[in-house]
Coordinates of C-alpha atoms in Angstrom, one line a residue:
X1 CA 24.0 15.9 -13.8
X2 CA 23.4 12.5 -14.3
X3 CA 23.1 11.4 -17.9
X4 CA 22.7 8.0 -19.1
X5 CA 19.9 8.6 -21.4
X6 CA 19.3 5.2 -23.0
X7 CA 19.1 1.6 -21.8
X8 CA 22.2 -0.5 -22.5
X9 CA 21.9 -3.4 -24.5
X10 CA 23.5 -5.5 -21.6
X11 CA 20.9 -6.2 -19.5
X12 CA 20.3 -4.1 -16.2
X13 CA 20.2 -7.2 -13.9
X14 CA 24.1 -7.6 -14.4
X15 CA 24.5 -4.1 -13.6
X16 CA 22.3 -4.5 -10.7
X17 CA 23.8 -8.0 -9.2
X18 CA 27.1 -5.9 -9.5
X19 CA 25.6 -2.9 -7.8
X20 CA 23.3 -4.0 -4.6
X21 CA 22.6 -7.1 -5.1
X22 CA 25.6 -9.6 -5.2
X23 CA 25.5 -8.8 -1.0
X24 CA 22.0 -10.5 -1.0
X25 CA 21.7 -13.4 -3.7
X26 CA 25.0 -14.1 -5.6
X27 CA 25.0 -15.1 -8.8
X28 CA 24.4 -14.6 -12.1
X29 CA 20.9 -13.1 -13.0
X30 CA 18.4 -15.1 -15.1
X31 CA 16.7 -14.1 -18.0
X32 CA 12.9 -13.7 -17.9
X33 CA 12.6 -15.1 -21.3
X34 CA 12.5 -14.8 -25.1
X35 CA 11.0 -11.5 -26.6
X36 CA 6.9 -11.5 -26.4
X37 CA 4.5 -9.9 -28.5
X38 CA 0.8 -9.1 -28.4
X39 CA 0.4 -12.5 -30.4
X40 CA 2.2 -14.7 -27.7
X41 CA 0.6 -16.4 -25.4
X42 CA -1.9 -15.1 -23.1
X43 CA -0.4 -13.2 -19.8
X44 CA -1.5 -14.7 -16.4
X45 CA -4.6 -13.1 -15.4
X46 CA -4.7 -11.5 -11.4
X47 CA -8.4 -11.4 -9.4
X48 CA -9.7 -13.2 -6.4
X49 CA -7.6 -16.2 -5.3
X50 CA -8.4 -19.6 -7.3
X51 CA -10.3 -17.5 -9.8
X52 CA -7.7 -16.7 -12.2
X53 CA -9.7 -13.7 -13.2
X54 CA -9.2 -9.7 -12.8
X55 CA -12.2 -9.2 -10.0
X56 CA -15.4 -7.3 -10.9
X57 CA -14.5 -4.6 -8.9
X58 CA -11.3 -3.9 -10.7
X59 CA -10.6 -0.9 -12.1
X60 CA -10.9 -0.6 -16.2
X61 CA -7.1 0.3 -16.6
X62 CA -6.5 -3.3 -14.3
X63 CA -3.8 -4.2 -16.9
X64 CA -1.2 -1.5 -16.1
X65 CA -0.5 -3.3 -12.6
X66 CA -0.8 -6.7 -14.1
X67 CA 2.9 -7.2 -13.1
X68 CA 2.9 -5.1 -10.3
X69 CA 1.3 -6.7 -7.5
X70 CA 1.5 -10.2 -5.9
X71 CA 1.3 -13.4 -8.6
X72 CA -1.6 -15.7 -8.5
X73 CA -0.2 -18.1 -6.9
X74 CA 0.8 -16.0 -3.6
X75 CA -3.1 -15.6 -3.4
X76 CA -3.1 -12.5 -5.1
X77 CA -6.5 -10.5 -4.6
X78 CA -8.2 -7.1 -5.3
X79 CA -10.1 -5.7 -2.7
X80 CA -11.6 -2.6 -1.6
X81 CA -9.4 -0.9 0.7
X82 CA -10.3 -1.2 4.5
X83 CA -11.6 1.7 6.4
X84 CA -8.1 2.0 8.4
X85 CA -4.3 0.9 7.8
X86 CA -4.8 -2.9 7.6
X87 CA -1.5 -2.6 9.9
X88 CA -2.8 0.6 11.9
X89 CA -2.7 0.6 16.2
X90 CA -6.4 0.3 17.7
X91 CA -6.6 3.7 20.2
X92 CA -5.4 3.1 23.7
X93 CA -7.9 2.7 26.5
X94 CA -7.6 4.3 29.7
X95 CA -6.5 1.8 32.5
X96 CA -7.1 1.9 35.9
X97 CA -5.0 4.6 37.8
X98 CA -4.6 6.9 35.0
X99 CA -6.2 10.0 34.3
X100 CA -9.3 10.6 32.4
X101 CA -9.1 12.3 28.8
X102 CA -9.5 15.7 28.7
X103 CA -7.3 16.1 32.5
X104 CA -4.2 17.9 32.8
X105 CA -1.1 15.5 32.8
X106 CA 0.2 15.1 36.7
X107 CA 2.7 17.4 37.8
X108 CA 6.2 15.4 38.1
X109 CA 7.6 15.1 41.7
X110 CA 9.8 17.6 42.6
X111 CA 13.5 16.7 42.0
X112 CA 12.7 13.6 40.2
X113 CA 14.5 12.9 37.0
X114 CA 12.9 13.4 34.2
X115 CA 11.5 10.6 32.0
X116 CA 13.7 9.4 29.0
X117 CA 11.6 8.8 25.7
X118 CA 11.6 4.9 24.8
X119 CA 13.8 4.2 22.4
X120 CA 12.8 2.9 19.0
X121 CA 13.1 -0.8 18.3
X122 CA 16.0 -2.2 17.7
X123 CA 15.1 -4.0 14.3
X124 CA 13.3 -0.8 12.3
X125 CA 16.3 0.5 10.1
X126 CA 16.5 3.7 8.8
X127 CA 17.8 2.5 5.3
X128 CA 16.9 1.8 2.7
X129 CA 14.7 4.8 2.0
X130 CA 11.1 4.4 1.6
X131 CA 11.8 5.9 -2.1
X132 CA 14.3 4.5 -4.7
X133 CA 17.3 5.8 -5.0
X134 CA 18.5 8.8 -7.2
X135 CA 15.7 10.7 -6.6
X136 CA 17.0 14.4 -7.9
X137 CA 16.8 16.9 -5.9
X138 CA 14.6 19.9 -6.8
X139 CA 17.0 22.0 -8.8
X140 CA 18.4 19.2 -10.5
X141 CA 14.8 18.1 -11.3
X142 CA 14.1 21.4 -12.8
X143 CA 17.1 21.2 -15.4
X144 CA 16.3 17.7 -16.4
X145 CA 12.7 18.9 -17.1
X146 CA 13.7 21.6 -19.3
X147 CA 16.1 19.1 -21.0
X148 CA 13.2 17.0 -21.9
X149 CA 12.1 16.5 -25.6
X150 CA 8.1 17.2 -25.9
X151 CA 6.8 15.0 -28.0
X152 CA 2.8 13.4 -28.4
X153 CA 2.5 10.5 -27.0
X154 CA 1.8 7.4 -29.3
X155 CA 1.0 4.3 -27.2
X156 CA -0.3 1.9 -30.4
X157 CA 1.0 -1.6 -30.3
X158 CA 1.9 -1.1 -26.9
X159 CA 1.4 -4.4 -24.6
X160 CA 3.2 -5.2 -21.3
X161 CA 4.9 -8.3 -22.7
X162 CA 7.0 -6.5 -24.8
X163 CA 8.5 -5.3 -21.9
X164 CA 8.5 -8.6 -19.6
X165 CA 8.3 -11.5 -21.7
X166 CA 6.5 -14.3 -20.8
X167 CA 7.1 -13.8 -17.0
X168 CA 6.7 -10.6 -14.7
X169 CA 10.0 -9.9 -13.6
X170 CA 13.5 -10.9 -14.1
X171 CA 14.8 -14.0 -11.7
X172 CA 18.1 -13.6 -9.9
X173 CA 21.7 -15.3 -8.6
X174 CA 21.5 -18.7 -7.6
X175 CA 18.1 -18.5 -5.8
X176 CA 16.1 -16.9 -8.3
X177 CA 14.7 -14.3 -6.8
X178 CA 12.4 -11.7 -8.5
X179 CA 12.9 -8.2 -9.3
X180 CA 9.8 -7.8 -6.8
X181 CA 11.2 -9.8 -4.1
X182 CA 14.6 -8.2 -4.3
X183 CA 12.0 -4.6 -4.1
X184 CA 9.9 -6.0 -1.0
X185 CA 13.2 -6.7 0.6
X186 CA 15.1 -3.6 0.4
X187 CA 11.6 -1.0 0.9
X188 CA 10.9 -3.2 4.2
X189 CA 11.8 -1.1 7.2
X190 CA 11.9 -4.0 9.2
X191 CA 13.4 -7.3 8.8
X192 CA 11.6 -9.0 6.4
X193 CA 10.1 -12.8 6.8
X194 CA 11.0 -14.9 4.1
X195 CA 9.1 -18.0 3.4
X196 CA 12.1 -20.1 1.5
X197 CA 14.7 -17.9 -0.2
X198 CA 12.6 -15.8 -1.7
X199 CA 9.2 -15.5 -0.6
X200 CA 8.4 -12.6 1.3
X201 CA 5.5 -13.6 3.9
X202 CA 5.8 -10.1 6.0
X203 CA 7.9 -6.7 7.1
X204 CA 6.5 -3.4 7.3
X205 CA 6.5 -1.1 4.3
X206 CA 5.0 2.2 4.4
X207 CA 3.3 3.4 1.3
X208 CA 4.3 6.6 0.0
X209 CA 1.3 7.1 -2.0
X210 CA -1.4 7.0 0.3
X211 CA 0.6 7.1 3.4
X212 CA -0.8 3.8 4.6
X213 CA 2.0 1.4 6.7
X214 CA 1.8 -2.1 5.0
X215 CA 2.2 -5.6 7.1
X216 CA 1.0 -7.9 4.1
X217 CA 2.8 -8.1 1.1
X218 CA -0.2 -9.7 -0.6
X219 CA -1.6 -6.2 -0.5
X220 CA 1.2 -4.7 -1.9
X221 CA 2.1 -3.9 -5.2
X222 CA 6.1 -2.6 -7.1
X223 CA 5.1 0.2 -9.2
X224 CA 6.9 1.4 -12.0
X225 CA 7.0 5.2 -11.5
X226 CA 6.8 5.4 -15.5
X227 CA 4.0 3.2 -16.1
X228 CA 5.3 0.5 -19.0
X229 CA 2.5 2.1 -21.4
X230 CA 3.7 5.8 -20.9
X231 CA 7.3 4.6 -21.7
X232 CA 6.1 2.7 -25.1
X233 CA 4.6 6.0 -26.0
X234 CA 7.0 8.0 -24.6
X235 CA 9.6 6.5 -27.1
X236 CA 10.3 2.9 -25.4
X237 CA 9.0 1.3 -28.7
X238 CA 12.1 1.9 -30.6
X239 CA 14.1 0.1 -28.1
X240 CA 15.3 -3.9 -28.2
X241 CA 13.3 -6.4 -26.3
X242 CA 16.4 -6.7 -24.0
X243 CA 16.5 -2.3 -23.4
X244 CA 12.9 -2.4 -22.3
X245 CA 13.1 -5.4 -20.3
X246 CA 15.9 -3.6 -18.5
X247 CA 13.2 -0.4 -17.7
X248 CA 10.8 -2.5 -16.2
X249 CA 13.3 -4.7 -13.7
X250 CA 15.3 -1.2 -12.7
X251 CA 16.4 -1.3 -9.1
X252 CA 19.1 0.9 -8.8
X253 CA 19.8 3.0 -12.1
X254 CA 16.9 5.7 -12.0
X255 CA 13.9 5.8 -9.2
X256 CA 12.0 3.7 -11.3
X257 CA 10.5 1.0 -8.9
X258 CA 8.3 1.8 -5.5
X259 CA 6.3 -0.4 -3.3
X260 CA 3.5 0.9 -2.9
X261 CA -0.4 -0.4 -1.4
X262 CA -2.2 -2.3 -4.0
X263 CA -5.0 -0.1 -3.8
X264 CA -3.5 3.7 -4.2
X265 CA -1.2 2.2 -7.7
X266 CA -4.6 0.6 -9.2
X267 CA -5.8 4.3 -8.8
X268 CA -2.9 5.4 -10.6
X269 CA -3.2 3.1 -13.1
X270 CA -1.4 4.3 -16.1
X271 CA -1.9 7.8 -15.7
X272 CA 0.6 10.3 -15.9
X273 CA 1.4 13.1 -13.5
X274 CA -1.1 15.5 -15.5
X275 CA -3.7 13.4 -14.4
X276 CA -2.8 11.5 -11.7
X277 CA -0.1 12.6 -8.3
X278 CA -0.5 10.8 -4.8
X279 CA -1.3 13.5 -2.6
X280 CA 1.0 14.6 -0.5
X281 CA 3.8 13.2 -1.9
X282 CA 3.1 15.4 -5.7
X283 CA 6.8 16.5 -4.8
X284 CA 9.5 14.0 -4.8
X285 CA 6.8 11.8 -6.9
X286 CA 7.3 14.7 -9.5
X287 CA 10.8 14.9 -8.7
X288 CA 11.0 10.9 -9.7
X289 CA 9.3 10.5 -12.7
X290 CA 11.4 13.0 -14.1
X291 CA 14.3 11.4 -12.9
X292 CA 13.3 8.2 -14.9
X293 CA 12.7 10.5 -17.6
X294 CA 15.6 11.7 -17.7
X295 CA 18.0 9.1 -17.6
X296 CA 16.6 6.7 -20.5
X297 CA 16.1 10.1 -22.1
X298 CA 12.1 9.4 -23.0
X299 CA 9.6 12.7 -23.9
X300 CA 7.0 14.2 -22.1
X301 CA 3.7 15.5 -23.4
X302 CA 3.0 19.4 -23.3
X303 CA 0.7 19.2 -20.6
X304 CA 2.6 16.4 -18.5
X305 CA 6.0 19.0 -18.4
X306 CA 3.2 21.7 -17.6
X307 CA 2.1 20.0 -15.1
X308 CA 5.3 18.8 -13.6
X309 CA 6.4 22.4 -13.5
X310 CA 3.7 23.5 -11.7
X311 CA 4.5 21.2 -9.1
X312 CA 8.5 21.7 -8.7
X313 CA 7.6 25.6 -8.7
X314 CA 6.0 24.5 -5.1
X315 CA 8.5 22.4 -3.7
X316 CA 10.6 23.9 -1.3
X317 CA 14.4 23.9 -2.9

């Protein structure tokens, strides 16, 4: 069983560069800056591009994802989402020569060879998975659950500076790349298209919370599985500046970082699972969260290991 329990005081970024990332950006990580409180300067406000502003139509617990999705000056917006996949096929239409829907298929020619199926592009990969790695498995899951300390959850003093500092995410190796460009790289089931070394101006990333498939990354956001807030309460706020700083930039210790569609993690918010799963995926979501959980040893609330019970009891084993 996997059991780390508590950040380390080195930060996570070293053990990450040594990990994944030394393959991609070499180097040394860099620091995202000197511990911030709530009395530190004002964090960078996200909304319609050139506004600087969360947009009216933003939803009241905006905040959470104020790291999450794209910065400001990538042209970050908040819209409503579109009626289909922003990246979804338009239906075919029949052509002439073939036959009308509703028809039975023709009848293949006798002793002809049968047709191959086309195979799949050359440049979609199958790694890495569309969730983060060390998700547990459901039996494992259902251990770490029961290992859990219940506790209330206390979320006062709680901002998400104390976690990031004065900038979102950590930069890394000699390019200083973010934690959420590293994240939009390695989710990307296709190649991705970089703009500079860092910049990620397209891929394809399918969102496991609302099953929508992704071409934009402006419309994308890297959620934190345990929402920053429900860490703090969850017993985050005893850690060093440097411990929680390693939560919120976690690529490869626990499942703590998706990418997800801008619009299904505002809906999220920072809810936890007794009030908020992505359906269809309540599962290995479940499975995740715990997971995190588990490995920097932070409580759950009666009802949120209630809940998460519930849902393991239905997964299939």
């Amino acid at each position: 069983m996997r059991r780390v329990r508590k950040p380390r005081a080195t930060s996570a970024v070293s053990a990450i560069s040594a990990v994944a990332l030394l393959a991609v950006l070499p180097g040394a990580a860099v620091a995202a800056g000197p511990p911030a409180g709530p009395d530190a300067a004002a964090p960078r406000q996200h909304g319609p591009a050139g506004h600087g502003a969360r947009a009216a139509n933003a939803p009241q617990d905006y905040g959470e994802a104020a790291c999450e999705g794209p910065p400001p000056e990538e042209g970050d917006v908040y819209t409503r989402p579109p009626t289909t996949s922003p990246h979804s096929t338009p239906p075919k239409t029949s052509q002439k020569g073939t036959a009308p829907q509703g028809s039975a298929p023709p009848q293949q020619a006798k002793g002809a060879a049968p047709k191959r199926p086309a195979k799949k592009p050359a440049s979609r990969r199958a790694l890495p998975h569309k969730w983060p790695r060390g998700v547990p498995g459901r039996d494992e899951a259902v251990r770490m659950l029961d290992d859990l300390t219940v506790r209330p959850f206390n979320g006062k003093g709680y901002d998400h500076r104390l976690f990031t500092g004065s900038s979102c995410w950590v930069q890394h190796g000699v390019d200083r790349c973010t934690t959420r460009q590293i994240a939009l790289r390695f989710h990307s089931v296709t190649p991705v298209k970089l703009d500079g070394p860092c910049k990620v101006v397209g891929g394809e990333w399918h969102s496991e919370y609302d099953g929508r498939t992704m071409a934009d990354p402006l419309h994308l956001d890297v959620d934190h599985v345990v929402p920053l807030r429900n860490a703090w309460g969850s017993g985050a706020s005893a850690w060093s500046f440097e411990e929680r700083r390693e939560f919120a930039n976690d690529l490869v210790a626990s499942p703590q970082l998706i990418v997800v569609s801008t619009w299904s993690n505002r809906a999220k918010g920072d809810k936890g699972p007794d009030q908020w799963l992505p359906k269809g995926a309540e599962c290995t979501y479940s499975r995740a969260w715990i997971g995190v959980k588990d490995y920097y040893r932070l409580s759950v609330t009666r009802a949120e290991k209630d809940k998460l019970r519930q849902v393991l009891d239905t997964c299939p084993l």
